[in-house]
mmCIF file with all atom_site columns, C-alpha atoms in Angstrom:
data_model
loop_
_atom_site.group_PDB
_atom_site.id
_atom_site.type_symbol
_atom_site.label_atom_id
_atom_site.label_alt_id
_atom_site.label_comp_id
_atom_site.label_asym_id
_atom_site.label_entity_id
_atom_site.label_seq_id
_atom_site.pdbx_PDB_ins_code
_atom_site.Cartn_x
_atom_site.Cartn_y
_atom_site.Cartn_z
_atom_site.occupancy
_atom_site.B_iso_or_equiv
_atom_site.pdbx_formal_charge
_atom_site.auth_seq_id
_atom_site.auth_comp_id
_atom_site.auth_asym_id
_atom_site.auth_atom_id
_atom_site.pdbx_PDB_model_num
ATOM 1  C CA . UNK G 1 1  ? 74.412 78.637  145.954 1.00 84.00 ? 1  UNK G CA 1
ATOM 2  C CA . UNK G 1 2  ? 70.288 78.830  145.035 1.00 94.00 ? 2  UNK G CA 1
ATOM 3  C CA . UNK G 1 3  ? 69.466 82.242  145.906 1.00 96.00 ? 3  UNK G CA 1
ATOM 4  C CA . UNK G 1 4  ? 68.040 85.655  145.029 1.00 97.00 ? 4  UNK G CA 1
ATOM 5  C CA . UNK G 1 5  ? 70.774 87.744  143.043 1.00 97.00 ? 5  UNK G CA 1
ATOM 6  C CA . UNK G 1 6  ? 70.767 91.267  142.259 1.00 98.00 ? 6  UNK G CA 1
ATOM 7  C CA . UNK G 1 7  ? 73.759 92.868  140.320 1.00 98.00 ? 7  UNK G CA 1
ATOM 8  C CA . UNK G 1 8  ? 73.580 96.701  140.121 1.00 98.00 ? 8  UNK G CA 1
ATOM 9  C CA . UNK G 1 9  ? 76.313 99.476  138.920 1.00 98.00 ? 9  UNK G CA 1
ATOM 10 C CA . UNK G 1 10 ? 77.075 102.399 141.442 1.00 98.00 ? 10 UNK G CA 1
ATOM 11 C CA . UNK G 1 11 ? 78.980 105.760 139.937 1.00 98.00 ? 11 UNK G CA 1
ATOM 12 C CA . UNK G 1 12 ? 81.697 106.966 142.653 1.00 97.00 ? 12 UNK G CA 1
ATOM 13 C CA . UNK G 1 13 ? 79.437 108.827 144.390 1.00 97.00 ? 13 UNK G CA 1
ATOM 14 C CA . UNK G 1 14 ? 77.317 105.929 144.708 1.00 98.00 ? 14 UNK G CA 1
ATOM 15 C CA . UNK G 1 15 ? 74.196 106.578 142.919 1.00 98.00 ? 15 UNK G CA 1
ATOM 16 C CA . UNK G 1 16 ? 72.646 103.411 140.968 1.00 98.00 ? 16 UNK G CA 1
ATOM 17 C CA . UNK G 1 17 ? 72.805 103.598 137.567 1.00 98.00 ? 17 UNK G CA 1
ATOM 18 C CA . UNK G 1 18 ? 71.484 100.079 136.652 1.00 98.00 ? 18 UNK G CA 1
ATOM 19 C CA . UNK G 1 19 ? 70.049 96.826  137.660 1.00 98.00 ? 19 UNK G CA 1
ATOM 20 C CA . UNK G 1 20 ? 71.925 94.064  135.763 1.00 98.00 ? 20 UNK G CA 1
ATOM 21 C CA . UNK G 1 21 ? 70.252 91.081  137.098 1.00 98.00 ? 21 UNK G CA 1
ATOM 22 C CA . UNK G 1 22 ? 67.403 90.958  139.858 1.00 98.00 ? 22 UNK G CA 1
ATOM 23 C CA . UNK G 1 23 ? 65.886 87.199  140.155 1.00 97.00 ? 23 UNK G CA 1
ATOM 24 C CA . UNK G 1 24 ? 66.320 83.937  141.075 1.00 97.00 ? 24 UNK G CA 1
ATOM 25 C CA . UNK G 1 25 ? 69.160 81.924  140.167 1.00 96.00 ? 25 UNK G CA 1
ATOM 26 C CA . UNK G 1 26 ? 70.335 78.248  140.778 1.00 96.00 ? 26 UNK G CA 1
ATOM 27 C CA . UNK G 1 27 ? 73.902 77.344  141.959 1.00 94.00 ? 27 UNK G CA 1
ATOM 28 C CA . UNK G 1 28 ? 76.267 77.766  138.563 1.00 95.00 ? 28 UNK G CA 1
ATOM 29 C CA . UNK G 1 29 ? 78.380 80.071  137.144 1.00 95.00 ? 29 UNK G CA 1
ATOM 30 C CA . UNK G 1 30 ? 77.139 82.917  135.134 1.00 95.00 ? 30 UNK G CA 1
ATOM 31 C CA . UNK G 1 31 ? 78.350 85.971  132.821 1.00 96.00 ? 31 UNK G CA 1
ATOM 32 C CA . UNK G 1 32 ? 76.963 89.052  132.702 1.00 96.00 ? 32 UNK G CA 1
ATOM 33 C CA . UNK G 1 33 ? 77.789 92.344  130.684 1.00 96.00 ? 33 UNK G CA 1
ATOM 34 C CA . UNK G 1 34 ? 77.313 96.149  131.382 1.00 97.00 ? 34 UNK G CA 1
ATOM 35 C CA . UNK G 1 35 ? 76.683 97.693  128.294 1.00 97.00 ? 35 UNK G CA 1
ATOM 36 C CA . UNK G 1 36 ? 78.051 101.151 129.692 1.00 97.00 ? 36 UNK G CA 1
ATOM 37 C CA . UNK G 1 37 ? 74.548 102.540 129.824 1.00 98.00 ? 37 UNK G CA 1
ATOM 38 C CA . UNK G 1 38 ? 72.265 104.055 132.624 1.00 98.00 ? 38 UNK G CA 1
ATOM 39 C CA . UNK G 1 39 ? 68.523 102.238 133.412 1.00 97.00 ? 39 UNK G CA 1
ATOM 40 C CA . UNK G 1 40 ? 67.198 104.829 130.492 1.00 98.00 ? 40 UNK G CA 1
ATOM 41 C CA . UNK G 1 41 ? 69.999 103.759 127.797 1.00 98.00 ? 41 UNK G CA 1
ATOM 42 C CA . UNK G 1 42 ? 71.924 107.037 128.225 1.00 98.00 ? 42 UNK G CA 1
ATOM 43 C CA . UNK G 1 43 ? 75.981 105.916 127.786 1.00 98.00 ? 43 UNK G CA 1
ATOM 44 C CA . UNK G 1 44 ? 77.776 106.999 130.505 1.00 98.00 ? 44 UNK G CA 1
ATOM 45 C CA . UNK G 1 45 ? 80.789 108.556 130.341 1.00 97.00 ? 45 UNK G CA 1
ATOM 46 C CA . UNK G 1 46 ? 84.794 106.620 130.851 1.00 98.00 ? 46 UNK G CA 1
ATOM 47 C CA . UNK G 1 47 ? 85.351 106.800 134.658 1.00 98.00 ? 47 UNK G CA 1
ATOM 48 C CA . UNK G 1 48 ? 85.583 104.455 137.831 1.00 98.00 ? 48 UNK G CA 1
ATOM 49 C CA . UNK G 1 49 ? 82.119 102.441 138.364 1.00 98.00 ? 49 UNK G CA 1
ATOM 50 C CA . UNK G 1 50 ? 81.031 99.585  141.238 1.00 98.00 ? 50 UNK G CA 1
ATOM 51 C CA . UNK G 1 51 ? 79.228 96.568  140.743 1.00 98.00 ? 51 UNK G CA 1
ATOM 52 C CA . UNK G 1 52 ? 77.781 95.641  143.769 1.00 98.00 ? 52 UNK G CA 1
ATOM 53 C CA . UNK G 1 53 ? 76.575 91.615  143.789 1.00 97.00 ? 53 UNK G CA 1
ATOM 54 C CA . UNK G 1 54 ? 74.139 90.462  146.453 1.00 98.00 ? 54 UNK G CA 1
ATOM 55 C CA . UNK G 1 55 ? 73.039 86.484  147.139 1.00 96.00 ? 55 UNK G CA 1
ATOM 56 C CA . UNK G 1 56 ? 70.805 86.221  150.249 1.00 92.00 ? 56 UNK G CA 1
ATOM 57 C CA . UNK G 1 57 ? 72.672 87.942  152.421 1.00 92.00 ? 57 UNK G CA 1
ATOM 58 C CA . UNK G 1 58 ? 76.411 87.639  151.178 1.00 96.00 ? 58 UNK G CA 1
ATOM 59 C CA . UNK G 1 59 ? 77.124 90.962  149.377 1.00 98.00 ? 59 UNK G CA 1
ATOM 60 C CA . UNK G 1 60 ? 80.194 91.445  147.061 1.00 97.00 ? 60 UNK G CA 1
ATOM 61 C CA . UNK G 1 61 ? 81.658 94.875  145.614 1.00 98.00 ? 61 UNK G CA 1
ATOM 62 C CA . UNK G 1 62 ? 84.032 95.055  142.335 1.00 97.00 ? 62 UNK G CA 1
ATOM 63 C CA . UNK G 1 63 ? 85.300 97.774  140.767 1.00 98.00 ? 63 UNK G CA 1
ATOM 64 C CA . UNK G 1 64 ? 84.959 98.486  137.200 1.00 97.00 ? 64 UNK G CA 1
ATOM 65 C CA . UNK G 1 65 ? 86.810 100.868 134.982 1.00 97.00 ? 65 UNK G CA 1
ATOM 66 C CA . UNK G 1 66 ? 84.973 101.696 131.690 1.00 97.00 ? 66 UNK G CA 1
ATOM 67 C CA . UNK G 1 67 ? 87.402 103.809 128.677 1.00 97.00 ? 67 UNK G CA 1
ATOM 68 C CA . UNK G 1 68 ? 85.230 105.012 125.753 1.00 90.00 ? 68 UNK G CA 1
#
């Protein structure tokens, strides 16, 4: 559905390491890629990560496993 969308990646202990997407988006289907880097560029390192998608007010968690 049309709606604000915000994608962001959590570390296990659930700080945010990045915003992935943060605007407005029409109904459609969509890719997007974590580059395995923190909001300043820094690469973090292999381990267990959570992307955490909110439309509106639906919120969805996934969990990601990044291997360097």
């Amino acid at each position: 559905k049309d709606g604000s969308l915000r994608i962001n990646v959590f570390d296990v202990r659930g700080r945010l390491l990045k915003t992935l997407v943060d605007e407005e988006k029409i109904k459609g289907t969509y890719t997007v890629r974590w580059d395995g880097t923190d909001q300043l560029g820094r690469r973090v390192p292999s381990g267990l990560y959570f992307a955490r998608m909110k439309l509106e007010n639906e919120v969805q968690t996934r969990t990601m496993t990044l291997v360097r």
